Amino acid sequence: MFYRNYKTIEGVQIPLMIESGVDVAKASDKMVIDKVTLNPQLDEMTFAKPNIPGRGNVVSARETQRPTGILRP
């Protein structure tokens, strides 16, 4: 596995080309990254439960309660 063509994006060095292959094989696989976005704004629906008929409604992440502490037996 070879990481190449590093670029500094928001202070982080990120390889924009990743190449993999086997030593005995002539061909290798290359992945070229065109765009990098760090910490993008995500829609709340990305993390919502899917709406499956007969199984209840979608629950918003804001509607769930967080545990107040660690429960031990």
PDB file of N, CA and C in Angstrom:
ATOM      1  N   MET A   1       0.850  -1.152   0.000  1.00  0.00           N
ATOM      2  CA  MET A   1       0.000   0.000   0.000  1.00  0.00           C
ATOM      3  C   MET A   1       0.909   1.231   0.000  1.00  0.00           C
ATOM      4  N   PHE A   2       0.666   2.121  -0.939  1.00  0.00           N
ATOM      5  CA  PHE A   2       1.464   3.340  -1.052  1.00  0.00           C
ATOM      6  C   PHE A   2       0.539   4.551  -0.992  1.00  0.00           C
ATOM      7  N   TYR A   3       0.896   5.497  -0.172  1.00  0.00           N
ATOM      8  CA  TYR A   3       0.146   6.748  -0.049  1.00  0.00           C
ATOM      9  C   TYR A   3       0.980   7.836  -0.707  1.00  0.00           C
ATOM     10  N   ARG A   4       0.380   8.546  -1.675  1.00  0.00           N
ATOM     11  CA  ARG A   4       1.135   9.535  -2.441  1.00  0.00           C
ATOM     12  C   ARG A   4       0.347  10.813  -2.612  1.00  0.00           C
ATOM     13  N   ASN A   5       1.038  11.807  -3.157  1.00  0.00           N
ATOM     14  CA  ASN A   5       0.434  13.090  -3.502  1.00  0.00           C
ATOM     15  C   ASN A   5      -0.251  13.729  -2.289  1.00  0.00           C
ATOM     16  N   TYR A   6       0.509  13.896  -1.230  1.00  0.00           N
ATOM     17  CA  TYR A   6      -0.029  14.496  -0.005  1.00  0.00           C
ATOM     18  C   TYR A   6      -0.327  15.973  -0.216  1.00  0.00           C
ATOM     19  N   LYS A   7      -1.404  16.421   0.407  1.00  0.00           N
ATOM     20  CA  LYS A   7      -1.777  17.830   0.374  1.00  0.00           C
ATOM     21  C   LYS A   7      -2.209  18.216   1.776  1.00  0.00           C
ATOM     22  N   THR A   8      -1.826  19.409   2.215  1.00  0.00           N
ATOM     23  CA  THR A   8      -2.231  19.894   3.527  1.00  0.00           C
ATOM     24  C   THR A   8      -3.584  20.573   3.396  1.00  0.00           C
ATOM     25  N   ILE A   9      -4.568  20.030   4.102  1.00  0.00           N
ATOM     26  CA  ILE A   9      -5.922  20.569   4.093  1.00  0.00           C
ATOM     27  C   ILE A   9      -6.305  20.875   5.533  1.00  0.00           C
ATOM     28  N   GLU A  10      -6.540  22.139   5.817  1.00  0.00           N
ATOM     29  CA  GLU A  10      -6.876  22.613   7.171  1.00  0.00           C
ATOM     30  C   GLU A  10      -5.871  22.093   8.202  1.00  0.00           C
ATOM     31  N   GLY A  11      -4.608  22.094   7.837  1.00  0.00           N
ATOM     32  CA  GLY A  11      -3.542  21.710   8.757  1.00  0.00           C
ATOM     33  C   GLY A  11      -3.297  20.215   8.868  1.00  0.00           C
ATOM     34  N   VAL A  12      -4.014  19.389   8.095  1.00  0.00           N
ATOM     35  CA  VAL A  12      -3.858  17.943   8.145  1.00  0.00           C
ATOM     36  C   VAL A  12      -3.312  17.461   6.807  1.00  0.00           C
ATOM     37  N   GLN A  13      -2.247  16.656   6.848  1.00  0.00           N
ATOM     38  CA  GLN A  13      -1.682  16.104   5.615  1.00  0.00           C
ATOM     39  C   GLN A  13      -2.501  14.888   5.204  1.00  0.00           C
ATOM     40  N   ILE A  14      -3.050  14.925   3.985  1.00  0.00           N
ATOM     41  CA  ILE A  14      -3.912  13.863   3.487  1.00  0.00           C
ATOM     42  C   ILE A  14      -3.391  13.399   2.136  1.00  0.00           C
ATOM     43  N   PRO A  15      -3.217  12.064   1.963  1.00  0.00           N
ATOM     44  CA  PRO A  15      -2.786  11.568   0.656  1.00  0.00           C
ATOM     45  C   PRO A  15      -3.951  11.605  -0.335  1.00  0.00           C
ATOM     46  N   LEU A  16      -3.723  12.155  -1.508  1.00  0.00           N
ATOM     47  CA  LEU A  16      -4.775  12.231  -2.507  1.00  0.00           C
ATOM     48  C   LEU A  16      -4.691  11.088  -3.509  1.00  0.00           C
ATOM     49  N   MET A  17      -3.673  10.215  -3.366  1.00  0.00           N
ATOM     50  CA  MET A  17      -3.591   9.011  -4.179  1.00  0.00           C
ATOM     51  C   MET A  17      -3.167   7.854  -3.277  1.00  0.00           C
ATOM     52  N   ILE A  18      -3.922   6.765  -3.364  1.00  0.00           N
ATOM     53  CA  ILE A  18      -3.607   5.555  -2.617  1.00  0.00           C
ATOM     54  C   ILE A  18      -3.485   4.435  -3.637  1.00  0.00           C
ATOM     55  N   GLU A  19      -2.338   3.781  -3.627  1.00  0.00           N
ATOM     56  CA  GLU A  19      -2.062   2.732  -4.609  1.00  0.00           C
ATOM     57  C   GLU A  19      -1.802   1.426  -3.869  1.00  0.00           C
ATOM     58  N   SER A  20      -2.451   0.362  -4.342  1.00  0.00           N
ATOM     59  CA  SER A  20      -2.245  -0.944  -3.704  1.00  0.00           C
ATOM     60  C   SER A  20      -2.029  -1.988  -4.778  1.00  0.00           C
ATOM     61  N   GLY A  21      -1.351  -3.037  -4.416  1.00  0.00           N
ATOM     62  CA  GLY A  21      -1.093  -4.122  -5.360  1.00  0.00           C
ATOM     63  C   GLY A  21      -0.209  -5.160  -4.713  1.00  0.00           C
ATOM     64  N   VAL A  22       0.061  -6.214  -5.453  1.00  0.00           N
ATOM     65  CA  VAL A  22       0.910  -7.295  -4.989  1.00  0.00           C
ATOM     66  C   VAL A  22       2.235  -7.197  -5.732  1.00  0.00           C
ATOM     67  N   ASP A  23       3.324  -7.496  -5.055  1.00  0.00           N
ATOM     68  CA  ASP A  23       4.655  -7.382  -5.665  1.00  0.00           C
ATOM     69  C   ASP A  23       4.792  -8.187  -6.955  1.00  0.00           C
ATOM     70  N   VAL A  24       4.225  -9.377  -7.006  1.00  0.00           N
ATOM     71  CA  VAL A  24       4.384 -10.232  -8.183  1.00  0.00           C
ATOM     72  C   VAL A  24       3.465  -9.824  -9.340  1.00  0.00           C
ATOM     73  N   ALA A  25       2.433  -9.063  -9.054  1.00  0.00           N
ATOM     74  CA  ALA A  25       1.495  -8.640 -10.105  1.00  0.00           C
ATOM     75  C   ALA A  25       2.012  -7.379 -10.781  1.00  0.00           C
ATOM     76  N   LYS A  26       1.794  -7.292 -12.059  1.00  0.00           N
ATOM     77  CA  LYS A  26       2.228  -6.110 -12.816  1.00  0.00           C
ATOM     78  C   LYS A  26       1.282  -4.925 -12.588  1.00  0.00           C
ATOM     79  N   ALA A  27      -0.001  -5.224 -12.387  1.00  0.00           N
ATOM     80  CA  ALA A  27      -1.003  -4.164 -12.242  1.00  0.00           C
ATOM     81  C   ALA A  27      -1.197  -3.802 -10.771  1.00  0.00           C
ATOM     82  N   SER A  28      -1.608  -2.602 -10.546  1.00  0.00           N
ATOM     83  CA  SER A  28      -1.950  -2.162  -9.201  1.00  0.00           C
ATOM     84  C   SER A  28      -3.254  -1.380  -9.271  1.00  0.00           C
ATOM     85  N   ASP A  29      -3.876  -1.218  -8.146  1.00  0.00           N
ATOM     86  CA  ASP A  29      -5.107  -0.438  -8.056  1.00  0.00           C
ATOM     87  C   ASP A  29      -4.767   0.936  -7.519  1.00  0.00           C
ATOM     88  N   LYS A  30      -5.326   1.965  -8.143  1.00  0.00           N
ATOM     89  CA  LYS A  30      -5.101   3.334  -7.698  1.00  0.00           C
ATOM     90  C   LYS A  30      -6.426   3.976  -7.346  1.00  0.00           C
ATOM     91  N   MET A  31      -6.454   4.651  -6.215  1.00  0.00           N
ATOM     92  CA  MET A  31      -7.611   5.442  -5.831  1.00  0.00           C
ATOM     93  C   MET A  31      -7.154   6.899  -5.770  1.00  0.00           C
ATOM     94  N   VAL A  32      -7.781   7.739  -6.574  1.00  0.00           N
ATOM     95  CA  VAL A  32      -7.443   9.155  -6.610  1.00  0.00           C
ATOM     96  C   VAL A  32      -8.592   9.921  -5.952  1.00  0.00           C
ATOM     97  N   ILE A  33      -8.272  10.715  -4.958  1.00  0.00           N
ATOM     98  CA  ILE A  33      -9.271  11.486  -4.220  1.00  0.00           C
ATOM     99  C   ILE A  33      -9.340  12.879  -4.836  1.00  0.00           C
ATOM    100  N   ASP A  34     -10.535  13.249  -5.291  1.00  0.00           N
ATOM    101  CA  ASP A  34     -10.743  14.541  -5.944  1.00  0.00           C
ATOM    102  C   ASP A  34     -11.053  15.662  -4.964  1.00  0.00           C
ATOM    103  N   LYS A  35     -11.792  15.335  -3.896  1.00  0.00           N
ATOM    104  CA  LYS A  35     -12.269  16.377  -2.989  1.00  0.00           C
ATOM    105  C   LYS A  35     -12.233  15.864  -1.555  1.00  0.00           C
ATOM    106  N   VAL A  36     -11.754  16.697  -0.653  1.00  0.00           N
ATOM    107  CA  VAL A  36     -11.713  16.359   0.769  1.00  0.00           C
ATOM    108  C   VAL A  36     -12.433  17.464   1.525  1.00  0.00           C
ATOM    109  N   THR A  37     -13.378  17.061   2.374  1.00  0.00           N
ATOM    110  CA  THR A  37     -14.086  18.014   3.223  1.00  0.00           C
ATOM    111  C   THR A  37     -13.953  17.522   4.656  1.00  0.00           C
ATOM    112  N   LEU A  38     -13.361  18.321   5.518  1.00  0.00           N
ATOM    113  CA  LEU A  38     -13.208  17.948   6.916  1.00  0.00           C
ATOM    114  C   LEU A  38     -14.339  18.557   7.737  1.00  0.00           C
ATOM    115  N   ASN A  39     -14.941  17.738   8.578  1.00  0.00           N
ATOM    116  CA  ASN A  39     -16.021  18.150   9.477  1.00  0.00           C
ATOM    117  C   ASN A  39     -17.155  18.871   8.759  1.00  0.00           C
ATOM    118  N   PRO A  40     -17.764  18.244   7.745  1.00  0.00           N
ATOM    119  CA  PRO A  40     -18.872  18.908   7.056  1.00  0.00           C
ATOM    120  C   PRO A  40     -20.116  18.950   7.940  1.00  0.00           C
ATOM    121  N   GLN A  41     -20.981  19.908   7.690  1.00  0.00           N
ATOM    122  CA  GLN A  41     -22.256  19.988   8.400  1.00  0.00           C
ATOM    123  C   GLN A  41     -23.133  18.829   7.924  1.00  0.00           C
ATOM    124  N   LEU A  42     -23.660  18.026   8.848  1.00  0.00           N
ATOM    125  CA  LEU A  42     -24.470  16.877   8.487  1.00  0.00           C
ATOM    126  C   LEU A  42     -25.924  17.115   8.858  1.00  0.00           C
ATOM    127  N   ASP A  43     -26.817  16.644   8.004  1.00  0.00           N
ATOM    128  CA  ASP A  43     -28.235  16.762   8.252  1.00  0.00           C
ATOM    129  C   ASP A  43     -28.626  15.809   9.380  1.00  0.00           C
ATOM    130  N   GLU A  44     -29.488  16.230  10.274  1.00  0.00           N
ATOM    131  CA  GLU A  44     -29.920  15.414  11.403  1.00  0.00           C
ATOM    132  C   GLU A  44     -30.581  14.123  10.928  1.00  0.00           C
ATOM    133  N   MET A  45     -31.233  14.138   9.781  1.00  0.00           N
ATOM    134  CA  MET A  45     -31.915  12.951   9.259  1.00  0.00           C
ATOM    135  C   MET A  45     -30.924  11.840   8.885  1.00  0.00           C
ATOM    136  N   THR A  46     -29.665  12.168   8.726  1.00  0.00           N
ATOM    137  CA  THR A  46     -28.654  11.157   8.426  1.00  0.00           C
ATOM    138  C   THR A  46     -28.581  10.116   9.539  1.00  0.00           C
ATOM    139  N   PHE A  47     -28.855  10.532  10.775  1.00  0.00           N
ATOM    140  CA  PHE A  47     -28.722   9.656  11.929  1.00  0.00           C
ATOM    141  C   PHE A  47     -30.060   9.187  12.485  1.00  0.00           C
ATOM    142  N   ALA A  48     -31.163   9.535  11.829  1.00  0.00           N
ATOM    143  CA  ALA A  48     -32.487   9.141  12.301  1.00  0.00           C
ATOM    144  C   ALA A  48     -32.768   7.686  11.942  1.00  0.00           C
ATOM    145  N   LYS A  49     -33.617   7.064  12.738  1.00  0.00           N
ATOM    146  CA  LYS A  49     -34.043   5.706  12.439  1.00  0.00           C
ATOM    147  C   LYS A  49     -34.871   5.727  11.158  1.00  0.00           C
ATOM    148  N   PRO A  50     -34.738   4.707  10.325  1.00  0.00           N
ATOM    149  CA  PRO A  50     -35.538   4.682   9.097  1.00  0.00           C
ATOM    150  C   PRO A  50     -37.008   4.478   9.415  1.00  0.00           C
ATOM    151  N   ASN A  51     -37.867   5.056   8.600  1.00  0.00           N
ATOM    152  CA  ASN A  51     -39.304   4.926   8.776  1.00  0.00           C
ATOM    153  C   ASN A  51     -39.759   3.656   8.074  1.00  0.00           C
ATOM    154  N   ILE A  52     -39.962   2.585   8.861  1.00  0.00           N
ATOM    155  CA  ILE A  52     -40.384   1.303   8.321  1.00  0.00           C
ATOM    156  C   ILE A  52     -41.848   1.108   8.686  1.00  0.00           C
ATOM    157  N   PRO A  53     -42.721   0.907   7.701  1.00  0.00           N
ATOM    158  CA  PRO A  53     -44.150   0.732   8.001  1.00  0.00           C
ATOM    159  C   PRO A  53     -44.377  -0.384   9.014  1.00  0.00           C
ATOM    160  N   GLY A  54     -45.225  -0.096  10.001  1.00  0.00           N
ATOM    161  CA  GLY A  54     -45.542  -1.084  11.024  1.00  0.00           C
ATOM    162  C   GLY A  54     -44.538  -1.159  12.150  1.00  0.00           C
ATOM    163  N   ARG A  55     -43.508  -0.318  12.133  1.00  0.00           N
ATOM    164  CA  ARG A  55     -42.471  -0.382  13.166  1.00  0.00           C
ATOM    165  C   ARG A  55     -42.303   0.920  13.923  1.00  0.00           C
ATOM    166  N   GLY A  56     -43.210   1.869  13.793  1.00  0.00           N
ATOM    167  CA  GLY A  56     -43.092   3.117  14.525  1.00  0.00           C
ATOM    168  C   GLY A  56     -42.567   4.233  13.647  1.00  0.00           C
ATOM    169  N   ASN A  57     -42.476   5.404  14.208  1.00  0.00           N
ATOM    170  CA  ASN A  57     -42.064   6.590  13.460  1.00  0.00           C
ATOM    171  C   ASN A  57     -40.582   6.890  13.652  1.00  0.00           C
ATOM    172  N   VAL A  58     -40.099   7.816  12.864  1.00  0.00           N
ATOM    173  CA  VAL A  58     -38.723   8.279  12.970  1.00  0.00           C
ATOM    174  C   VAL A  58     -38.564   9.045  14.276  1.00  0.00           C
ATOM    175  N   VAL A  59     -37.470   8.805  14.972  1.00  0.00           N
ATOM    176  CA  VAL A  59     -37.181   9.492  16.223  1.00  0.00           C
ATOM    177  C   VAL A  59     -36.006  10.421  15.995  1.00  0.00           C
ATOM    178  N   SER A  60     -36.166  11.670  16.359  1.00  0.00           N
ATOM    179  CA  SER A  60     -35.101  12.645  16.222  1.00  0.00           C
ATOM    180  C   SER A  60     -34.047  12.400  17.292  1.00  0.00           C
ATOM    181  N   ALA A  61     -32.795  12.680  16.970  1.00  0.00           N
ATOM    182  CA  ALA A  61     -31.709  12.534  17.940  1.00  0.00           C
ATOM    183  C   ALA A  61     -31.922  13.454  19.131  1.00  0.00           C
ATOM    184  N   ARG A  62     -32.586  14.570  18.930  1.00  0.00           N
ATOM    185  CA  ARG A  62     -32.842  15.518  20.016  1.00  0.00           C
ATOM    186  C   ARG A  62     -33.929  15.026  20.962  1.00  0.00           C
ATOM    187  N   GLU A  63     -34.763  14.102  20.521  1.00  0.00           N
ATOM    188  CA  GLU A  63     -35.855  13.603  21.340  1.00  0.00           C
ATOM    189  C   GLU A  63     -35.415  12.492  22.273  1.00  0.00           C
ATOM    190  N   THR A  64     -34.267  11.884  22.036  1.00  0.00           N
ATOM    191  CA  THR A  64     -33.811  10.798  22.886  1.00  0.00           C
ATOM    192  C   THR A  64     -33.131  11.354  24.122  1.00  0.00           C
ATOM    193  N   GLN A  65     -33.211  10.609  25.207  1.00  0.00           N
ATOM    194  CA  GLN A  65     -32.572  11.040  26.443  1.00  0.00           C
ATOM    195  C   GLN A  65     -31.205  10.396  26.549  1.00  0.00           C
ATOM    196  N   ARG A  66     -30.270  11.158  27.050  1.00  0.00           N
ATOM    197  CA  ARG A  66     -28.925  10.634  27.255  1.00  0.00           C
ATOM    198  C   ARG A  66     -28.808  10.097  28.669  1.00  0.00           C
ATOM    199  N   PRO A  67     -28.025   9.041  28.864  1.00  0.00           N
ATOM    200  CA  PRO A  67     -27.844   8.525  30.231  1.00  0.00           C
ATOM    201  C   PRO A  67     -27.137   9.551  31.105  1.00  0.00           C
ATOM    202  N   THR A  68     -27.544   9.603  32.367  1.00  0.00           N
ATOM    203  CA  THR A  68     -26.964  10.589  33.286  1.00  0.00           C
ATOM    204  C   THR A  68     -25.710  10.074  33.958  1.00  0.00           C
ATOM    205  N   GLY A  69     -25.477   8.792  33.932  1.00  0.00           N
ATOM    206  CA  GLY A  69     -24.293   8.239  34.558  1.00  0.00           C
ATOM    207  C   GLY A  69     -24.085   6.803  34.147  1.00  0.00           C
ATOM    208  N   ILE A  70     -23.053   6.195  34.660  1.00  0.00           N
ATOM    209  CA  ILE A  70     -22.759   4.817  34.335  1.00  0.00           C
ATOM    210  C   ILE A  70     -23.471   3.934  35.357  1.00  0.00           C
ATOM    211  N   LEU A  71     -24.252   2.981  34.855  1.00  0.00           N
ATOM    212  CA  LEU A  71     -24.963   2.054  35.729  1.00  0.00           C
ATOM    213  C   LEU A  71     -24.109   0.821  35.915  1.00  0.00           C
ATOM    214  N   ARG A  72     -23.921   0.442  37.152  1.00  0.00           N
ATOM    215  CA  ARG A  72     -23.140  -0.759  37.462  1.00  0.00           C
ATOM    216  C   ARG A  72     -23.994  -1.728  38.221  1.00  0.00           C
ATOM    217  N   PRO A  73     -23.800  -3.036  37.982  1.00  0.00           N
ATOM    218  CA  PRO A  73     -24.620  -4.054  38.705  1.00  0.00           C
ATOM    219  C   PRO A  73     -24.292  -4.118  40.173  1.00  0.00           C
TER     220      PRO A  73
END
